[in-house]
Amino acid sequence: MLFKDSSNPTPPNRSRRSHGRTDFLARAQRNVPVEVRFPHPLSWWRIRKPEDFKKVDIYIARYVLSKSAIIGEPHWHVGVAGNASVAINVARRANKRQGASLVSVDVAMTAVLCIALEGNLEARLFLSAILDRRFETDRLCRFLSDSWLDFTPAWT
């Protein structure tokens, strides 16, 4: 395609496209480590201070939870929906299981996190106790454990 007012007979984007493609291929062929800047919502309970949460984080976490399940927990969906006693009991069982994967503990504790962020005292105390137990494997958990004891959500 020729342009009447242009002295260049090729379209202006053609040279950039070929240069962009070689640049893309060069970048794709390099072995570049991936850096994750945002932690996954299932790990928020063990890495974020309660003051750093916003109300929208509850919706994000619950959306992720709606796409997951815990095998052997038939009432899991009730805990995810906000029933504190069910969520805490599922999380208690997940934490007690021998050889339980961190993923199942993260899923269960995220449900408790949502309920704690909504202002439930029992969920906050349970979250604090579990974080305190994790202190030996993760030093940040002791600080987080103490911060949940004094937390009151601003949006409730």
mmCIF file with all atom_site columns, C-alpha atoms in Angstrom:
data_model
loop_
_atom_site.group_PDB
_atom_site.id
_atom_site.type_symbol
_atom_site.label_atom_id
_atom_site.label_alt_id
_atom_site.label_comp_id
_atom_site.label_asym_id
_atom_site.label_entity_id
_atom_site.label_seq_id
_atom_site.pdbx_PDB_ins_code
_atom_site.Cartn_x
_atom_site.Cartn_y
_atom_site.Cartn_z
_atom_site.occupancy
_atom_site.B_iso_or_equiv
_atom_site.pdbx_formal_charge
_atom_site.auth_seq_id
_atom_site.auth_comp_id
_atom_site.auth_asym_id
_atom_site.auth_atom_id
_atom_site.pdbx_PDB_model_num
ATOM 1   C CA . MET A 1 1   ? 0.000   0.000   0.000  1.00 0.00 ? 1   MET A CA 1
ATOM 2   C CA . LEU A 1 2   ? 1.432   3.367   -1.033 1.00 0.00 ? 2   LEU A CA 1
ATOM 3   C CA . PHE A 1 3   ? 0.690   6.642   0.613  1.00 0.00 ? 3   PHE A CA 1
ATOM 4   C CA . LYS A 1 4   ? 0.310   9.716   -1.589 1.00 0.00 ? 4   LYS A CA 1
ATOM 5   C CA . ASP A 1 5   ? 1.956   12.138  0.808  1.00 0.00 ? 5   ASP A CA 1
ATOM 6   C CA . SER A 1 6   ? 4.775   9.835   1.826  1.00 0.00 ? 6   SER A CA 1
ATOM 7   C CA . SER A 1 7   ? 8.158   9.577   0.176  1.00 0.00 ? 7   SER A CA 1
ATOM 8   C CA . ASN A 1 8   ? 8.583   6.129   1.728  1.00 0.00 ? 8   ASN A CA 1
ATOM 9   C CA . PRO A 1 9   ? 6.814   3.481   -0.406 1.00 0.00 ? 9   PRO A CA 1
ATOM 10  C CA . THR A 1 10  ? 6.535   0.950   2.478  1.00 0.00 ? 10  THR A CA 1
ATOM 11  C CA . PRO A 1 11  ? 4.036   1.268   5.285  1.00 0.00 ? 11  PRO A CA 1
ATOM 12  C CA . PRO A 1 12  ? 5.536   2.997   8.300  1.00 0.00 ? 12  PRO A CA 1
ATOM 13  C CA . ASN A 1 13  ? 4.929   0.042   10.655 1.00 0.00 ? 13  ASN A CA 1
ATOM 14  C CA . ARG A 1 14  ? 6.584   -2.672  8.553  1.00 0.00 ? 14  ARG A CA 1
ATOM 15  C CA . SER A 1 15  ? 10.138  -1.965  9.708  1.00 0.00 ? 15  SER A CA 1
ATOM 16  C CA . ARG A 1 16  ? 9.039   -1.795  13.339 1.00 0.00 ? 16  ARG A CA 1
ATOM 17  C CA . ARG A 1 17  ? 7.219   -5.107  13.058 1.00 0.00 ? 17  ARG A CA 1
ATOM 18  C CA . SER A 1 18  ? 10.248  -7.032  11.886 1.00 0.00 ? 18  SER A CA 1
ATOM 19  C CA . HIS A 1 19  ? 12.449  -5.392  14.515 1.00 0.00 ? 19  HIS A CA 1
ATOM 20  C CA . GLY A 1 20  ? 9.813   -6.064  17.186 1.00 0.00 ? 20  GLY A CA 1
ATOM 21  C CA . ARG A 1 21  ? 9.587   -9.712  16.173 1.00 0.00 ? 21  ARG A CA 1
ATOM 22  C CA . THR A 1 22  ? 13.336  -10.278 16.408 1.00 0.00 ? 22  THR A CA 1
ATOM 23  C CA . ASP A 1 23  ? 13.379  -8.467  19.741 1.00 0.00 ? 23  ASP A CA 1
ATOM 24  C CA . PHE A 1 24  ? 10.525  -10.675 20.962 1.00 0.00 ? 24  PHE A CA 1
ATOM 25  C CA . LEU A 1 25  ? 12.302  -13.835 19.800 1.00 0.00 ? 25  LEU A CA 1
ATOM 26  C CA . ALA A 1 26  ? 15.527  -12.756 21.470 1.00 0.00 ? 26  ALA A CA 1
ATOM 27  C CA . ARG A 1 27  ? 13.698  -12.121 24.729 1.00 0.00 ? 27  ARG A CA 1
ATOM 28  C CA . ALA A 1 28  ? 11.808  -15.414 24.473 1.00 0.00 ? 28  ALA A CA 1
ATOM 29  C CA . GLN A 1 29  ? 15.004  -17.403 23.925 1.00 0.00 ? 29  GLN A CA 1
ATOM 30  C CA . ARG A 1 30  ? 16.673  -16.001 27.026 1.00 0.00 ? 30  ARG A CA 1
ATOM 31  C CA . ASN A 1 31  ? 16.226  -17.940 30.227 1.00 0.00 ? 31  ASN A CA 1
ATOM 32  C CA . VAL A 1 32  ? 14.797  -15.223 32.434 1.00 0.00 ? 32  VAL A CA 1
ATOM 33  C CA . PRO A 1 33  ? 13.699  -16.090 35.984 1.00 0.00 ? 33  PRO A CA 1
ATOM 34  C CA . VAL A 1 34  ? 10.081  -15.331 36.782 1.00 0.00 ? 34  VAL A CA 1
ATOM 35  C CA . GLU A 1 35  ? 9.452   -12.865 39.556 1.00 0.00 ? 35  GLU A CA 1
ATOM 36  C CA . VAL A 1 36  ? 6.060   -13.001 41.213 1.00 0.00 ? 36  VAL A CA 1
ATOM 37  C CA . ARG A 1 37  ? 5.262   -9.624  42.717 1.00 0.00 ? 37  ARG A CA 1
ATOM 38  C CA . PHE A 1 38  ? 1.835   -10.429 44.138 1.00 0.00 ? 38  PHE A CA 1
ATOM 39  C CA . PRO A 1 39  ? 1.454   -13.389 46.505 1.00 0.00 ? 39  PRO A CA 1
ATOM 40  C CA . HIS A 1 40  ? -1.336  -15.822 45.841 1.00 0.00 ? 40  HIS A CA 1
ATOM 41  C CA . PRO A 1 41  ? -4.508  -15.193 47.866 1.00 0.00 ? 41  PRO A CA 1
ATOM 42  C CA . LEU A 1 42  ? -4.227  -18.642 49.475 1.00 0.00 ? 42  LEU A CA 1
ATOM 43  C CA . SER A 1 43  ? -0.985  -17.577 51.168 1.00 0.00 ? 43  SER A CA 1
ATOM 44  C CA . TRP A 1 44  ? -2.236  -14.222 52.442 1.00 0.00 ? 44  TRP A CA 1
ATOM 45  C CA . TRP A 1 45  ? -3.134  -15.580 55.883 1.00 0.00 ? 45  TRP A CA 1
ATOM 46  C CA . ARG A 1 46  ? 0.520   -16.341 56.670 1.00 0.00 ? 46  ARG A CA 1
ATOM 47  C CA . ILE A 1 47  ? 2.274   -13.380 55.032 1.00 0.00 ? 47  ILE A CA 1
ATOM 48  C CA . ARG A 1 48  ? 0.089   -10.259 55.341 1.00 0.00 ? 48  ARG A CA 1
ATOM 49  C CA . LYS A 1 49  ? -0.637  -8.107  58.366 1.00 0.00 ? 49  LYS A CA 1
ATOM 50  C CA . PRO A 1 50  ? -4.335  -7.702  59.155 1.00 0.00 ? 50  PRO A CA 1
ATOM 51  C CA . GLU A 1 51  ? -4.112  -3.919  58.695 1.00 0.00 ? 51  GLU A CA 1
ATOM 52  C CA . ASP A 1 52  ? -2.988  -4.428  55.078 1.00 0.00 ? 52  ASP A CA 1
ATOM 53  C CA . PHE A 1 53  ? -6.264  -6.040  54.030 1.00 0.00 ? 53  PHE A CA 1
ATOM 54  C CA . LYS A 1 54  ? -9.093  -4.224  52.325 1.00 0.00 ? 54  LYS A CA 1
ATOM 55  C CA . LYS A 1 55  ? -12.687 -5.335  52.064 1.00 0.00 ? 55  LYS A CA 1
ATOM 56  C CA . VAL A 1 56  ? -12.177 -6.289  48.407 1.00 0.00 ? 56  VAL A CA 1
ATOM 57  C CA . ASP A 1 57  ? -9.558  -8.852  49.497 1.00 0.00 ? 57  ASP A CA 1
ATOM 58  C CA . ILE A 1 58  ? -12.330 -10.896 51.097 1.00 0.00 ? 58  ILE A CA 1
ATOM 59  C CA . TYR A 1 59  ? -14.112 -11.123 47.751 1.00 0.00 ? 59  TYR A CA 1
ATOM 60  C CA . ILE A 1 60  ? -10.898 -12.056 45.949 1.00 0.00 ? 60  ILE A CA 1
ATOM 61  C CA . ALA A 1 61  ? -10.084 -14.785 48.466 1.00 0.00 ? 61  ALA A CA 1
ATOM 62  C CA . ARG A 1 62  ? -13.623 -16.155 48.413 1.00 0.00 ? 62  ARG A CA 1
ATOM 63  C CA . TYR A 1 63  ? -13.551 -16.270 44.610 1.00 0.00 ? 63  TYR A CA 1
ATOM 64  C CA . VAL A 1 64  ? -10.359 -18.340 44.725 1.00 0.00 ? 64  VAL A CA 1
ATOM 65  C CA . LEU A 1 65  ? -11.899 -20.563 47.397 1.00 0.00 ? 65  LEU A CA 1
ATOM 66  C CA . SER A 1 66  ? -14.998 -21.111 45.272 1.00 0.00 ? 66  SER A CA 1
ATOM 67  C CA . LYS A 1 67  ? -12.749 -22.772 42.689 1.00 0.00 ? 67  LYS A CA 1
ATOM 68  C CA . SER A 1 68  ? -11.179 -25.144 45.226 1.00 0.00 ? 68  SER A CA 1
ATOM 69  C CA . ALA A 1 69  ? -12.188 -27.932 47.567 1.00 0.00 ? 69  ALA A CA 1
ATOM 70  C CA . ILE A 1 70  ? -10.777 -30.086 50.331 1.00 0.00 ? 70  ILE A CA 1
ATOM 71  C CA . ILE A 1 71  ? -11.156 -33.806 49.799 1.00 0.00 ? 71  ILE A CA 1
ATOM 72  C CA . GLY A 1 72  ? -13.020 -35.480 52.646 1.00 0.00 ? 72  GLY A CA 1
ATOM 73  C CA . GLU A 1 73  ? -14.760 -32.299 53.769 1.00 0.00 ? 73  GLU A CA 1
ATOM 74  C CA . PRO A 1 74  ? -18.341 -32.486 52.489 1.00 0.00 ? 74  PRO A CA 1
ATOM 75  C CA . HIS A 1 75  ? -19.444 -29.266 54.216 1.00 0.00 ? 75  HIS A CA 1
ATOM 76  C CA . TRP A 1 76  ? -16.528 -27.247 52.901 1.00 0.00 ? 76  TRP A CA 1
ATOM 77  C CA . HIS A 1 77  ? -18.758 -24.906 50.896 1.00 0.00 ? 77  HIS A CA 1
ATOM 78  C CA . VAL A 1 78  ? -20.603 -23.842 54.080 1.00 0.00 ? 78  VAL A CA 1
ATOM 79  C CA . GLY A 1 79  ? -17.333 -22.723 55.667 1.00 0.00 ? 79  GLY A CA 1
ATOM 80  C CA . VAL A 1 80  ? -16.323 -20.833 52.544 1.00 0.00 ? 80  VAL A CA 1
ATOM 81  C CA . ALA A 1 81  ? -19.698 -19.066 52.544 1.00 0.00 ? 81  ALA A CA 1
ATOM 82  C CA . GLY A 1 82  ? -18.962 -17.653 56.011 1.00 0.00 ? 82  GLY A CA 1
ATOM 83  C CA . ASN A 1 83  ? -19.972 -20.191 58.647 1.00 0.00 ? 83  ASN A CA 1
ATOM 84  C CA . ALA A 1 84  ? -17.247 -19.688 61.252 1.00 0.00 ? 84  ALA A CA 1
ATOM 85  C CA . SER A 1 85  ? -17.653 -22.960 63.148 1.00 0.00 ? 85  SER A CA 1
ATOM 86  C CA . VAL A 1 86  ? -17.481 -25.078 59.983 1.00 0.00 ? 86  VAL A CA 1
ATOM 87  C CA . ALA A 1 87  ? -14.498 -23.144 58.598 1.00 0.00 ? 87  ALA A CA 1
ATOM 88  C CA . ILE A 1 88  ? -12.585 -23.359 61.882 1.00 0.00 ? 88  ILE A CA 1
ATOM 89  C CA . ASN A 1 89  ? -13.273 -27.088 62.264 1.00 0.00 ? 89  ASN A CA 1
ATOM 90  C CA . VAL A 1 90  ? -12.169 -27.806 58.694 1.00 0.00 ? 90  VAL A CA 1
ATOM 91  C CA . ALA A 1 91  ? -9.006  -25.763 59.279 1.00 0.00 ? 91  ALA A CA 1
ATOM 92  C CA . ARG A 1 92  ? -8.380  -27.522 62.603 1.00 0.00 ? 92  ARG A CA 1
ATOM 93  C CA . ARG A 1 93  ? -8.596  -30.923 60.915 1.00 0.00 ? 93  ARG A CA 1
ATOM 94  C CA . ALA A 1 94  ? -6.370  -29.771 58.028 1.00 0.00 ? 94  ALA A CA 1
ATOM 95  C CA . ASN A 1 95  ? -3.716  -28.558 60.468 1.00 0.00 ? 95  ASN A CA 1
ATOM 96  C CA . LYS A 1 96  ? -3.804  -31.788 62.507 1.00 0.00 ? 96  LYS A CA 1
ATOM 97  C CA . ARG A 1 97  ? -3.538  -34.165 59.542 1.00 0.00 ? 97  ARG A CA 1
ATOM 98  C CA . GLN A 1 98  ? -0.209  -35.948 59.401 1.00 0.00 ? 98  GLN A CA 1
ATOM 99  C CA . GLY A 1 99  ? 1.542   -35.189 56.157 1.00 0.00 ? 99  GLY A CA 1
ATOM 100 C CA . ALA A 1 100 ? -1.048  -32.618 55.123 1.00 0.00 ? 100 ALA A CA 1
ATOM 101 C CA . SER A 1 101 ? 0.109   -30.528 52.216 1.00 0.00 ? 101 SER A CA 1
ATOM 102 C CA . LEU A 1 102 ? 0.537   -26.813 52.696 1.00 0.00 ? 102 LEU A CA 1
ATOM 103 C CA . VAL A 1 103 ? -2.024  -26.280 49.936 1.00 0.00 ? 103 VAL A CA 1
ATOM 104 C CA . SER A 1 104 ? -4.843  -27.923 51.889 1.00 0.00 ? 104 SER A CA 1
ATOM 105 C CA . VAL A 1 105 ? -3.857  -25.965 55.006 1.00 0.00 ? 105 VAL A CA 1
ATOM 106 C CA . ASP A 1 106 ? -3.728  -22.749 52.948 1.00 0.00 ? 106 ASP A CA 1
ATOM 107 C CA . VAL A 1 107 ? -7.170  -23.389 51.490 1.00 0.00 ? 107 VAL A CA 1
ATOM 108 C CA . ALA A 1 108 ? -8.699  -24.089 54.893 1.00 0.00 ? 108 ALA A CA 1
ATOM 109 C CA . MET A 1 109 ? -6.973  -21.176 56.600 1.00 0.00 ? 109 MET A CA 1
ATOM 110 C CA . THR A 1 110 ? -7.998  -18.767 53.848 1.00 0.00 ? 110 THR A CA 1
ATOM 111 C CA . ALA A 1 111 ? -11.641 -19.475 54.665 1.00 0.00 ? 111 ALA A CA 1
ATOM 112 C CA . VAL A 1 112 ? -10.873 -18.664 58.308 1.00 0.00 ? 112 VAL A CA 1
ATOM 113 C CA . LEU A 1 113 ? -9.037  -15.518 57.180 1.00 0.00 ? 113 LEU A CA 1
ATOM 114 C CA . CYS A 1 114 ? -12.127 -14.256 55.338 1.00 0.00 ? 114 CYS A CA 1
ATOM 115 C CA . ILE A 1 115 ? -14.286 -14.772 58.401 1.00 0.00 ? 115 ILE A CA 1
ATOM 116 C CA . ALA A 1 116 ? -11.687 -13.114 60.658 1.00 0.00 ? 116 ALA A CA 1
ATOM 117 C CA . LEU A 1 117 ? -11.546 -10.108 58.338 1.00 0.00 ? 117 LEU A CA 1
ATOM 118 C CA . GLU A 1 118 ? -15.318 -9.837  58.636 1.00 0.00 ? 118 GLU A CA 1
ATOM 119 C CA . GLY A 1 119 ? -14.875 -9.345  62.379 1.00 0.00 ? 119 GLY A CA 1
ATOM 120 C CA . ASN A 1 120 ? -15.446 -12.795 63.881 1.00 0.00 ? 120 ASN A CA 1
ATOM 121 C CA . LEU A 1 121 ? -13.552 -13.032 67.179 1.00 0.00 ? 121 LEU A CA 1
ATOM 122 C CA . GLU A 1 122 ? -13.254 -16.854 67.202 1.00 0.00 ? 122 GLU A CA 1
ATOM 123 C CA . ALA A 1 123 ? -11.756 -16.832 63.703 1.00 0.00 ? 123 ALA A CA 1
ATOM 124 C CA . ARG A 1 124 ? -9.234  -14.164 64.714 1.00 0.00 ? 124 ARG A CA 1
ATOM 125 C CA . LEU A 1 125 ? -8.219  -16.138 67.820 1.00 0.00 ? 125 LEU A CA 1
ATOM 126 C CA . PHE A 1 126 ? -7.906  -19.374 65.830 1.00 0.00 ? 126 PHE A CA 1
ATOM 127 C CA . LEU A 1 127 ? -5.857  -17.636 63.146 1.00 0.00 ? 127 LEU A CA 1
ATOM 128 C CA . SER A 1 128 ? -3.593  -16.172 65.825 1.00 0.00 ? 128 SER A CA 1
ATOM 129 C CA . ALA A 1 129 ? -3.112  -19.580 67.482 1.00 0.00 ? 129 ALA A CA 1
ATOM 130 C CA . ILE A 1 130 ? -2.248  -21.349 64.214 1.00 0.00 ? 130 ILE A CA 1
ATOM 131 C CA . LEU A 1 131 ? 0.195   -18.604 63.236 1.00 0.00 ? 131 LEU A CA 1
ATOM 132 C CA . ASP A 1 132 ? 1.820   -18.891 66.650 1.00 0.00 ? 132 ASP A CA 1
ATOM 133 C CA . ARG A 1 133 ? 2.255   -22.660 66.123 1.00 0.00 ? 133 ARG A CA 1
ATOM 134 C CA . ARG A 1 134 ? 3.952   -21.996 62.771 1.00 0.00 ? 134 ARG A CA 1
ATOM 135 C CA . PHE A 1 135 ? 6.584   -19.780 64.401 1.00 0.00 ? 135 PHE A CA 1
ATOM 136 C CA . GLU A 1 136 ? 9.276   -22.475 64.350 1.00 0.00 ? 136 GLU A CA 1
ATOM 137 C CA . THR A 1 137 ? 9.055   -22.882 60.571 1.00 0.00 ? 137 THR A CA 1
ATOM 138 C CA . ASP A 1 138 ? 8.309   -19.257 59.682 1.00 0.00 ? 138 ASP A CA 1
ATOM 139 C CA . ARG A 1 139 ? 9.563   -16.430 61.916 1.00 0.00 ? 139 ARG A CA 1
ATOM 140 C CA . LEU A 1 140 ? 7.150   -13.869 60.421 1.00 0.00 ? 140 LEU A CA 1
ATOM 141 C CA . CYS A 1 141 ? 4.226   -15.818 61.846 1.00 0.00 ? 141 CYS A CA 1
ATOM 142 C CA . ARG A 1 142 ? 4.924   -14.753 65.459 1.00 0.00 ? 142 ARG A CA 1
ATOM 143 C CA . PHE A 1 143 ? 4.541   -11.085 64.558 1.00 0.00 ? 143 PHE A CA 1
ATOM 144 C CA . LEU A 1 144 ? 1.419   -11.823 62.528 1.00 0.00 ? 144 LEU A CA 1
ATOM 145 C CA . SER A 1 145 ? -0.006  -13.912 65.358 1.00 0.00 ? 145 SER A CA 1
ATOM 146 C CA . ASP A 1 146 ? 0.199   -11.028 67.806 1.00 0.00 ? 146 ASP A CA 1
ATOM 147 C CA . SER A 1 147 ? -1.239  -8.535  65.331 1.00 0.00 ? 147 SER A CA 1
ATOM 148 C CA . TRP A 1 148 ? -4.449  -10.574 64.894 1.00 0.00 ? 148 TRP A CA 1
ATOM 149 C CA . LEU A 1 149 ? -5.196  -10.295 68.622 1.00 0.00 ? 149 LEU A CA 1
ATOM 150 C CA . ASP A 1 150 ? -5.577  -6.501  68.431 1.00 0.00 ? 150 ASP A CA 1
ATOM 151 C CA . PHE A 1 151 ? -7.194  -6.271  64.996 1.00 0.00 ? 151 PHE A CA 1
ATOM 152 C CA . THR A 1 152 ? -10.619 -4.797  64.441 1.00 0.00 ? 152 THR A CA 1
ATOM 153 C CA . PRO A 1 153 ? -11.669 -4.330  60.814 1.00 0.00 ? 153 PRO A CA 1
ATOM 154 C CA . ALA A 1 154 ? -12.370 -0.735  59.859 1.00 0.00 ? 154 ALA A CA 1
ATOM 155 C CA . TRP A 1 155 ? -15.213 -1.639  57.495 1.00 0.00 ? 155 TRP A CA 1
ATOM 156 C CA . THR A 1 156 ? -17.448 -3.479  59.980 1.00 0.00 ? 156 THR A CA 1
#
